[in-house]
PDB file of C-alpha atoms and ligand atoms in Angstrom:
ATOM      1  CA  UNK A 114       0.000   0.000   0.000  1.00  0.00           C
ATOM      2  CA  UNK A 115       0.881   3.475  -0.532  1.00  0.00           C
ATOM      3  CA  UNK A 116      -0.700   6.737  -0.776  1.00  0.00           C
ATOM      4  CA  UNK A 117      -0.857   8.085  -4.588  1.00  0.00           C
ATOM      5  CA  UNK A 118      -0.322  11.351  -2.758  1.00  0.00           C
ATOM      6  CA  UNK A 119       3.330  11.064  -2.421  1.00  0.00           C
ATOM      7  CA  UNK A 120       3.676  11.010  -6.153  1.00  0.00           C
ATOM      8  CA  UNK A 121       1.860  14.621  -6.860  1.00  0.00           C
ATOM      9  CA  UNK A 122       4.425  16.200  -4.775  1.00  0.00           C
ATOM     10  CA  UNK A 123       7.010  14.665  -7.072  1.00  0.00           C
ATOM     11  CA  UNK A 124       4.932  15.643 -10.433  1.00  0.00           C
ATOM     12  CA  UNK A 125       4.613  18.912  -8.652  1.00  0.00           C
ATOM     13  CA  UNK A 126       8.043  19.413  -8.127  1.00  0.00           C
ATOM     14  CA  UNK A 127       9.380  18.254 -11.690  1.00  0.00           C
ATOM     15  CA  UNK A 128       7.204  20.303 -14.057  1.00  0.00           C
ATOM     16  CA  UNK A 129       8.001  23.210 -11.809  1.00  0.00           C
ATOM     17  CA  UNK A 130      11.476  22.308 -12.749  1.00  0.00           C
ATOM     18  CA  UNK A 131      10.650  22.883 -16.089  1.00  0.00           C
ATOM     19  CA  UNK A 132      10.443  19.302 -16.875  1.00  0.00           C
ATOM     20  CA  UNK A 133       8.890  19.357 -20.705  1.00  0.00           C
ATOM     21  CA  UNK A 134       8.325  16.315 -23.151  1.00  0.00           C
ATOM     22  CA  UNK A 135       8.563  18.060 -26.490  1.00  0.00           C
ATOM     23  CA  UNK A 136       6.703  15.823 -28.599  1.00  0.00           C
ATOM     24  CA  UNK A 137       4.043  13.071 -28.343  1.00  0.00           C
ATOM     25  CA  UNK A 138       4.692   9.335 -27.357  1.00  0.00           C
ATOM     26  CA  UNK A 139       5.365   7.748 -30.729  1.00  0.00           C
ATOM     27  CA  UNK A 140       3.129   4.834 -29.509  1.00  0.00           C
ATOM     28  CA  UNK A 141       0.457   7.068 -28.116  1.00  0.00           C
ATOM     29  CA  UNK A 142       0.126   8.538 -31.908  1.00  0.00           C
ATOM     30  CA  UNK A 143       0.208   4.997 -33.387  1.00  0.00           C
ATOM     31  CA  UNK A 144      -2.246   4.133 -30.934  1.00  0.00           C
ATOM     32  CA  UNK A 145      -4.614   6.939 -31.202  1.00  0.00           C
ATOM     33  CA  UNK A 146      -4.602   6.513 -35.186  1.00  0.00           C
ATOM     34  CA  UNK A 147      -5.929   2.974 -34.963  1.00  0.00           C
ATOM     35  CA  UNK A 148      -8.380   3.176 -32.520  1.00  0.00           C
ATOM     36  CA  UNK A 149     -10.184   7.055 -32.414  1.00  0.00           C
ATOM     37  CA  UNK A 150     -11.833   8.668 -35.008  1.00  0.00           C
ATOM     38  CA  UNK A 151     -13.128  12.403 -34.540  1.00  0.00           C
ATOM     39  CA  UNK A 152     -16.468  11.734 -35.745  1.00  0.00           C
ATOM     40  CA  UNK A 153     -17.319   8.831 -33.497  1.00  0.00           C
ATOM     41  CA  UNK A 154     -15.158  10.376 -30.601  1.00  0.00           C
ATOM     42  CA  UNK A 155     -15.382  13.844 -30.882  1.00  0.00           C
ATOM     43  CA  UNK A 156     -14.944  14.433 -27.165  1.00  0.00           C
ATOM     44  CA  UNK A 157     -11.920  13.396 -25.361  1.00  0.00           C
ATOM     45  CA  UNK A 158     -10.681  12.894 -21.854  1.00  0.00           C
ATOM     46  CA  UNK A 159      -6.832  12.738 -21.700  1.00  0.00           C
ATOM     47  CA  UNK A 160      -6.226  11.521 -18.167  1.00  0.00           C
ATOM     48  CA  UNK A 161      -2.859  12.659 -16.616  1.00  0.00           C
ATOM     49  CA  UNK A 162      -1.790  14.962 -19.725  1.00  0.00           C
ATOM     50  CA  UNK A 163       1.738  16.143 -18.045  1.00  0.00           C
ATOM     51  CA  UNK A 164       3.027  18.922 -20.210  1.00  0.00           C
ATOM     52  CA  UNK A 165       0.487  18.325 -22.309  1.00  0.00           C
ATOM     53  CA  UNK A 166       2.159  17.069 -25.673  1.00  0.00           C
ATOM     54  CA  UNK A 167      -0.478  14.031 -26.350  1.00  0.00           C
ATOM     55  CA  UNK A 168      -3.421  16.252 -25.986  1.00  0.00           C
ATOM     56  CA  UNK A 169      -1.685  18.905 -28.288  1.00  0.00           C
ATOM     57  CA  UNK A 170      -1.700  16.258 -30.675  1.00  0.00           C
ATOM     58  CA  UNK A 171      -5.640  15.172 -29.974  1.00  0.00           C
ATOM     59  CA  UNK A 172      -6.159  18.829 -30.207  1.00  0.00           C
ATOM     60  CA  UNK A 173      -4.429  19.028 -33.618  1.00  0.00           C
ATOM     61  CA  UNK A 174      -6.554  15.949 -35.346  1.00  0.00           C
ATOM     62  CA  UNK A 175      -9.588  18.248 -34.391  1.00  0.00           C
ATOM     63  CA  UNK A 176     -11.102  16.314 -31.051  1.00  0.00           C
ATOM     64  CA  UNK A 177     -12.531  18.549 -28.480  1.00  0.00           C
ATOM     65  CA  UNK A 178      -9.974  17.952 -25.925  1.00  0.00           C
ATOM     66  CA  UNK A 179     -10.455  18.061 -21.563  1.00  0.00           C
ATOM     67  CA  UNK A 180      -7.529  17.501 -19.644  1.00  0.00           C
ATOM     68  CA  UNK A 181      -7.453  15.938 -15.940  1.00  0.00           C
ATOM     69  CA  UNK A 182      -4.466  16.634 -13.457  1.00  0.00           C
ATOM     70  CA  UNK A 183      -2.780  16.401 -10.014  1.00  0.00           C
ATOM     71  CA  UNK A 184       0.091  19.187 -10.488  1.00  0.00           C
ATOM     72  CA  UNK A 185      -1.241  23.090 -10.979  1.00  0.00           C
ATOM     73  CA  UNK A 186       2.808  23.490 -12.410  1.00  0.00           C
ATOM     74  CA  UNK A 187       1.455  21.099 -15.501  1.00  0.00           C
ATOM     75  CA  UNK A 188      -1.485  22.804 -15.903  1.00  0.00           C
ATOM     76  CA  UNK A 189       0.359  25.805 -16.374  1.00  0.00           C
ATOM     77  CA  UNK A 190       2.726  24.198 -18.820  1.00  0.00           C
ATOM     78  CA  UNK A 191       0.142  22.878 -20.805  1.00  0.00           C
ATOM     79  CA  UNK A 192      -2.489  25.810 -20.992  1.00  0.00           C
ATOM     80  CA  UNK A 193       0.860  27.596 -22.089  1.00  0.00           C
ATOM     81  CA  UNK A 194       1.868  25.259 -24.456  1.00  0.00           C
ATOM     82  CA  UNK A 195      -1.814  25.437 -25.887  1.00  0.00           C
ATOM     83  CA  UNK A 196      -2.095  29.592 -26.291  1.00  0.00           C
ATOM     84  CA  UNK A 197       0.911  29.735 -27.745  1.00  0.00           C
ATOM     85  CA  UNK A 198      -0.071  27.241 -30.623  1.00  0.00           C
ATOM     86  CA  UNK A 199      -3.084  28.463 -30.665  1.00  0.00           C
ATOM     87  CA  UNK A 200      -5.291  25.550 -29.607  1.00  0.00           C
ATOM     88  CA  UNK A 201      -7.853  25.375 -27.103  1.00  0.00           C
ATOM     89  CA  UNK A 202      -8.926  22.596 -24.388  1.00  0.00           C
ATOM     90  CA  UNK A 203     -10.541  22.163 -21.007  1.00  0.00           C
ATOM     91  CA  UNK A 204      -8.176  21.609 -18.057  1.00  0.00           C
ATOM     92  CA  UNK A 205      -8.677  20.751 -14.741  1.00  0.00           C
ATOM     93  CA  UNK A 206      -7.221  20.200 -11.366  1.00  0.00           C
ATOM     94  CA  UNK A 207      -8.857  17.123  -9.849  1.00  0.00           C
ATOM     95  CA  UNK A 208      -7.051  16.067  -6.266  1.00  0.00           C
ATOM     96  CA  UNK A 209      -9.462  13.685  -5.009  1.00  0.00           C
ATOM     97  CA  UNK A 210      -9.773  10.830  -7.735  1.00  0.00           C
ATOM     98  CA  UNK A 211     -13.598  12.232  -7.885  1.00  0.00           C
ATOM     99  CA  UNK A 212     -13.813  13.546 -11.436  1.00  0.00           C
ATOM    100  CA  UNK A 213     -15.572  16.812 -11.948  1.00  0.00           C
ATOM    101  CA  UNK A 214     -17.762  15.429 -15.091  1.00  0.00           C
ATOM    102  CA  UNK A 215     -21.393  14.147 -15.572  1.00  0.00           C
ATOM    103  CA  UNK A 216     -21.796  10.464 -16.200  1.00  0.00           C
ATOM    104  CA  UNK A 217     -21.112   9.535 -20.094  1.00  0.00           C
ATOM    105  CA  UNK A 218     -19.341  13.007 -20.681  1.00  0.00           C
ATOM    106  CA  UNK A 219     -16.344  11.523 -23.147  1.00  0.00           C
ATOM    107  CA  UNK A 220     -16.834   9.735 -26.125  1.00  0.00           C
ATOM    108  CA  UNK A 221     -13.402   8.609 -25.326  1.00  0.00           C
ATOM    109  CA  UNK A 222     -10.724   8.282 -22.584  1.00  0.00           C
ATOM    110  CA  UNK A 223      -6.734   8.337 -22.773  1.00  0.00           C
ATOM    111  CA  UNK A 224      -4.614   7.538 -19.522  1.00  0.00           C
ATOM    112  CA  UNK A 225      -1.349   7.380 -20.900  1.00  0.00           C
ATOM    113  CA  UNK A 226       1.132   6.235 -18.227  1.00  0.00           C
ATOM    114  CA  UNK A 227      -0.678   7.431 -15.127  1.00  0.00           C
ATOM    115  CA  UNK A 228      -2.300   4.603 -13.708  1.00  0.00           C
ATOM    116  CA  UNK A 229       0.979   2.738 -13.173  1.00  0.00           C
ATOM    117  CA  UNK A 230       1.632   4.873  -9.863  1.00  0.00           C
ATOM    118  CA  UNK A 231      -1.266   4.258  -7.990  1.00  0.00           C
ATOM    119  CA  UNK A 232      -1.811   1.426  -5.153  1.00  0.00           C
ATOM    120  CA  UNK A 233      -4.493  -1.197  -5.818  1.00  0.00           C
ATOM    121  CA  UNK A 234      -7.225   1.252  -4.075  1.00  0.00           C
ATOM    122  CA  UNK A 235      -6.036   3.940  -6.201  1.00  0.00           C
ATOM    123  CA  UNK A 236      -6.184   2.334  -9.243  1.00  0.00           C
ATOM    124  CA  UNK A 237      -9.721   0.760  -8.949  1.00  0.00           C
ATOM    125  CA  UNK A 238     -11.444   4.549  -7.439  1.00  0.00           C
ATOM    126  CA  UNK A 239      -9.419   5.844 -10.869  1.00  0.00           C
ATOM    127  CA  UNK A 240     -10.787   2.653 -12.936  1.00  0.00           C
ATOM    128  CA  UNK A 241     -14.619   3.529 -12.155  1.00  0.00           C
ATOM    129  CA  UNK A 242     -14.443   7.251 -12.227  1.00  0.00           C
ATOM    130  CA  UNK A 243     -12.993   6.913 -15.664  1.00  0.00           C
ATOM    131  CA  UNK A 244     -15.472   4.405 -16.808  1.00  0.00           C
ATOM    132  CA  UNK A 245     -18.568   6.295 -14.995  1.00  0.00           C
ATOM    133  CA  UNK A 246     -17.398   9.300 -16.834  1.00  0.00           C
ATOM    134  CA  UNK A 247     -17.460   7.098 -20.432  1.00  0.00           C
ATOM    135  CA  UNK A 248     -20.121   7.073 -22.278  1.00  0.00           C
ATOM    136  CA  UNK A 249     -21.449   3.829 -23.148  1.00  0.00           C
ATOM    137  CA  UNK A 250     -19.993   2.900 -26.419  1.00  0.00           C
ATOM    138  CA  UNK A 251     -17.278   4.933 -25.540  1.00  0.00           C
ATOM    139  CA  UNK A 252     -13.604   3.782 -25.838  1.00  0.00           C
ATOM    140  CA  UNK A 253     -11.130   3.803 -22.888  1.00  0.00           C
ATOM    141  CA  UNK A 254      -7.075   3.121 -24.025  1.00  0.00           C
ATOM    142  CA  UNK A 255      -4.174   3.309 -21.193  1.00  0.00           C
ATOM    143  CA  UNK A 256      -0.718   2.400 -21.459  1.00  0.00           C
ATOM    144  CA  UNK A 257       0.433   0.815 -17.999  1.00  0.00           C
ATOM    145  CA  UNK A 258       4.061   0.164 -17.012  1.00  0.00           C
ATOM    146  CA  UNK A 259       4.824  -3.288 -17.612  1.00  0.00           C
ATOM    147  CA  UNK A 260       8.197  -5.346 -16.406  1.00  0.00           C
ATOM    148  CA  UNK A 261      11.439  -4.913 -17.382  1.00  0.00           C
ATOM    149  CA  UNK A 262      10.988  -0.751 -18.052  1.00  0.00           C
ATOM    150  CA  UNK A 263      13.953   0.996 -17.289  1.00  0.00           C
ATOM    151  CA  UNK A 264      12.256   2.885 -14.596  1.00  0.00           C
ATOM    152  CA  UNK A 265      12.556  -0.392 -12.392  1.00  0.00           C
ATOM    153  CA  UNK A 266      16.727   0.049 -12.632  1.00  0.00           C
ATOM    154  CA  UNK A 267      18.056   0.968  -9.585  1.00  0.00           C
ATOM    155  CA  UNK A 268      14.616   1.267  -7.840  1.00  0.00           C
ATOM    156  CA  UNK A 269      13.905   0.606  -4.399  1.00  0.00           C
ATOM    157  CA  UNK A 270      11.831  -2.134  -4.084  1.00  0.00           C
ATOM    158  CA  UNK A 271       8.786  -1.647  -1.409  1.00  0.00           C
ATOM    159  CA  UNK A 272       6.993  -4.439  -2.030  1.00  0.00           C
ATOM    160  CA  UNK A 273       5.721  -7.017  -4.320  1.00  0.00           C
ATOM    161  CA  UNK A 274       5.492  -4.781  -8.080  1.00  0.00           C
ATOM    162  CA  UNK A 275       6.167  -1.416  -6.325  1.00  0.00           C
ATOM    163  CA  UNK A 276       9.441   0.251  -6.766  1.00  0.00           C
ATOM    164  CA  UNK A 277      10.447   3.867  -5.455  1.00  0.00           C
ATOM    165  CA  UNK A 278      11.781   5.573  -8.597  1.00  0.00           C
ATOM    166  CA  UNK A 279      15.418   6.328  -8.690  1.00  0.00           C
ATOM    167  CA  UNK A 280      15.591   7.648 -12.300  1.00  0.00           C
ATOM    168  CA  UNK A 281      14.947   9.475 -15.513  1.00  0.00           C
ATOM    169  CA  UNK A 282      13.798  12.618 -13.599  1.00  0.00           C
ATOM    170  CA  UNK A 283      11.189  10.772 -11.653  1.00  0.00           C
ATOM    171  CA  UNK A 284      13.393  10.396  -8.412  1.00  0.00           C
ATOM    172  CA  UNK A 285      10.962   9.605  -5.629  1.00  0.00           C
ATOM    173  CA  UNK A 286       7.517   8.599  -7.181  1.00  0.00           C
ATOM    174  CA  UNK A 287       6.352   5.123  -6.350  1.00  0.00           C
ATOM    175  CA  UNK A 288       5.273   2.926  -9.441  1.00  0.00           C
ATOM    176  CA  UNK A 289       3.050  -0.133  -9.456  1.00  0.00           C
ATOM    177  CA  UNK A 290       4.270  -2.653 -12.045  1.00  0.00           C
ATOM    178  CA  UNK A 291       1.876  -5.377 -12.701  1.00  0.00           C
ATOM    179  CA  UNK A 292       2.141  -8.669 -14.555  1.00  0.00           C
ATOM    180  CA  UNK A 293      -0.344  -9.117 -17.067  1.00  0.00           C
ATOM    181  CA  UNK A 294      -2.443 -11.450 -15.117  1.00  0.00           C
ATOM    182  CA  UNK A 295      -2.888  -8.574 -12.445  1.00  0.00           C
ATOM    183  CA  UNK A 296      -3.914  -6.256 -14.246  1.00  0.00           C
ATOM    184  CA  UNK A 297      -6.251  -8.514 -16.284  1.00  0.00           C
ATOM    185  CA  UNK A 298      -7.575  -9.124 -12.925  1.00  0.00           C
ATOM    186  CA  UNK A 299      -8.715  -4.994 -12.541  1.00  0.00           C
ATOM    187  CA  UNK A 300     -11.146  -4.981 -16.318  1.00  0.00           C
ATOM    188  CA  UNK A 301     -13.421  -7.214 -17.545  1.00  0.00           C
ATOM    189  CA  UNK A 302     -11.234  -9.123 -20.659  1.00  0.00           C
ATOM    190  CA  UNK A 303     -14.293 -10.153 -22.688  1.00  0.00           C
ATOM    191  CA  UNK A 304     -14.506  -6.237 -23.700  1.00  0.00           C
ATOM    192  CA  UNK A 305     -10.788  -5.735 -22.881  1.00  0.00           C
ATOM    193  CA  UNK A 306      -7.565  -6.400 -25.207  1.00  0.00           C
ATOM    194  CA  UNK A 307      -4.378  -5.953 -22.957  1.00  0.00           C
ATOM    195  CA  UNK A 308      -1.679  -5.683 -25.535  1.00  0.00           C
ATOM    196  CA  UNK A 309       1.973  -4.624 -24.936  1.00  0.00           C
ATOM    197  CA  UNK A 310       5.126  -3.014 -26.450  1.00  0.00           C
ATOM    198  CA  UNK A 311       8.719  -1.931 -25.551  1.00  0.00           C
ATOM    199  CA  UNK A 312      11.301  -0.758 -27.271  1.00  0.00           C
ATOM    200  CA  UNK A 313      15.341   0.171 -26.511  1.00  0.00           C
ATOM    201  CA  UNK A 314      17.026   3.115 -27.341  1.00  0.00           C
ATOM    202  CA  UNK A 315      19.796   5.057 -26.630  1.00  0.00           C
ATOM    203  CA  UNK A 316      20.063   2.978 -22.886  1.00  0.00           C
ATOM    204  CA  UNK A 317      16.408   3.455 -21.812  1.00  0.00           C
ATOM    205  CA  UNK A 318      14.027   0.180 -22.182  1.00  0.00           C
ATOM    206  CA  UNK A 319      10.384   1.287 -22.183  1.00  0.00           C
ATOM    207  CA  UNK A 320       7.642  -1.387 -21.520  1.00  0.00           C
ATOM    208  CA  UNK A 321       3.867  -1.023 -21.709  1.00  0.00           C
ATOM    209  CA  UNK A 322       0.887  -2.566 -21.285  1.00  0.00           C
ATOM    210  CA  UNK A 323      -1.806  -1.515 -23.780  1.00  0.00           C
ATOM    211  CA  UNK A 324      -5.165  -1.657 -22.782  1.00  0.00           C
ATOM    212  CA  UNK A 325      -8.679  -1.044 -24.207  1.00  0.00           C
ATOM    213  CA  UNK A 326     -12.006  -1.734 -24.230  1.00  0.00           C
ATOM    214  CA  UNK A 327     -15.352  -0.271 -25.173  1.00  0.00           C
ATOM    215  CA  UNK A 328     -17.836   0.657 -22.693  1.00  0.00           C
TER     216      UNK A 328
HETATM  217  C1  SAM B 143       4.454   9.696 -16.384  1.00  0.00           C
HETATM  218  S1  SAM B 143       3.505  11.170 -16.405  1.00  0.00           S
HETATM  219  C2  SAM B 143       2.628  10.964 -17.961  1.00  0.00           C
HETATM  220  C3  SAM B 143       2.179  12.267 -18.545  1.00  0.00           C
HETATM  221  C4  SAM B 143       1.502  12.145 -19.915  1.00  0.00           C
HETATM  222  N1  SAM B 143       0.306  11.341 -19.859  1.00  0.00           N
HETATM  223  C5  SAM B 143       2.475  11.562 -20.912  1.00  0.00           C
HETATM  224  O1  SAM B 143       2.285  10.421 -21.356  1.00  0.00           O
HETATM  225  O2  SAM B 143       3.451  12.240 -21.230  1.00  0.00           O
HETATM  226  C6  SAM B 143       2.204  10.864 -15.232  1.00  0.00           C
HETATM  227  C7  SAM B 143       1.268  12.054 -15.099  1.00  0.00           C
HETATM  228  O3  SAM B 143       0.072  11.666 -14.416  1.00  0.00           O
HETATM  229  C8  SAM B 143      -0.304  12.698 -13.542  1.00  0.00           C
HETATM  230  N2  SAM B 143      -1.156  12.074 -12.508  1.00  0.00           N
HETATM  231  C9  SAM B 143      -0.775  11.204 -11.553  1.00  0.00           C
HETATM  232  N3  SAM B 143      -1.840  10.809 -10.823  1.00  0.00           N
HETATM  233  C10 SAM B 143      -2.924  11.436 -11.345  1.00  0.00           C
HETATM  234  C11 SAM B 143      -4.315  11.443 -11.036  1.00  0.00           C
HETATM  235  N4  SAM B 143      -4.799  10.726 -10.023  1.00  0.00           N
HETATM  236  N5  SAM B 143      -5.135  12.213 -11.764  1.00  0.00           N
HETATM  237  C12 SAM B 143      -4.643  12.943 -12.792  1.00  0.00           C
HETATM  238  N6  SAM B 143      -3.333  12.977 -13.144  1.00  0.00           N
HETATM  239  C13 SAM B 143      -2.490  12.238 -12.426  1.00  0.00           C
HETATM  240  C14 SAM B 143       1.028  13.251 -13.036  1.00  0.00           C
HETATM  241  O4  SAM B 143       0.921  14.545 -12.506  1.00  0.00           O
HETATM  242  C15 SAM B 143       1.859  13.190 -14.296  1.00  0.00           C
HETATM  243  O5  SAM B 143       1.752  14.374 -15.055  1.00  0.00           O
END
């Protein structure tokens, strides 16, 4: 067990740093191609949208973009980022796990690396909030750390799958890394495909889980 809250303090603390990613998740964009289409998902929740580059890049293929976060520093990167591009989205502090939407408000849901560094409690309260705020027929995709990602090198280890960060600027926040069985365990897989990918460059091995399903 442990408290989600000690990783916004860490989130806080690097974007008001000046941490920046510069350009979208290759995988996120290969992702996003496949599975959303901005006539049949014209309103999108990115979940967790750090400085903001993946929902630039919603923004850009014309979805009507709302943002969800835990660190006012990213919000302030992002809604930066936005005006000086000259795009436009909905952002949002949300502390509490309780989102501030109606039921059914997104047509689709992105939670891109953000789930990974809550506890089991964390992630299920996150789990139905997200799906409660789906609409039905609506699509929800996440990318989940999987084993074997670089962030796990040189991590403390806390317990069974939970490591205290030790690198790659995320010194500090606690990560959840779940075999695929476990997180199987959290959706129901006869709506769910739990796919994966890694790849290594320049030292760093990134490894994801792939998830969606339609509501
Ligand atoms: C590894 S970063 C990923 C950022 C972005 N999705 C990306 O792929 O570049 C994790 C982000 O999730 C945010 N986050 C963590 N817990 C959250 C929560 N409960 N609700 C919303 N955002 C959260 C953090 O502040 C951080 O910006």
């Amino acid at each position: 067990m442990f408290e989600a809250t000690v990783n916004h303090e860490v989130w806080e603390s690097l974007y008001s740093r000046g941490h920046r990613l510069d350009y979208p998740s290759d995988m996120f964009v290969r992702v996003t191609y496949r599975l959303l289409d901005v006539r049949r998902h014209p309103r999108v929740l990115d979940y967790g949208f750090g400085s903001g580059e993946n929902l630039m890049h919603l923004c850009r293929r014309g979805f009507s973009m709302t943002g969800v976060e835990v660190s006012h520093s990213a919000l302030a990167v992002t809604s930066e980022r936005l005006y000086s591009a000259g795009l436009d989205a909905d952002l949002h502090i949300c502390m509490d796990g309780k989102l501030p939407f109606k039921d059914a408000s997104f047509d689709a849901i992105t939670a891109w690396q953000v789930l990974c560094y809550n506890d089991d409690a964390g992630f299920r309260k996150a789990l139905a909030e997200l799906h409660r705020v789906l609409r039905p027929g609506g699509l929800f995709i996440a990318a989940i750390t999987a084993p074997g990602d670089s962030r796990q090198d040189g991590a403390e280890v806390l317990g069974q799958g939970v490591f205290r960060i030790g690198c790659q600027g995320q010194e500090g926040a606690v990560l959840r890394v779940l075999e695929e069985r476990e997180l199987s365990s959290y959706f129901d897989c006869s709506e769910c495909e739990i796919g994966s990918f890694s790849h290594e460059f320049l030292g760093i091995c990134s490894r994801h889980w792939i998830v969606h399903y339609e509501k």
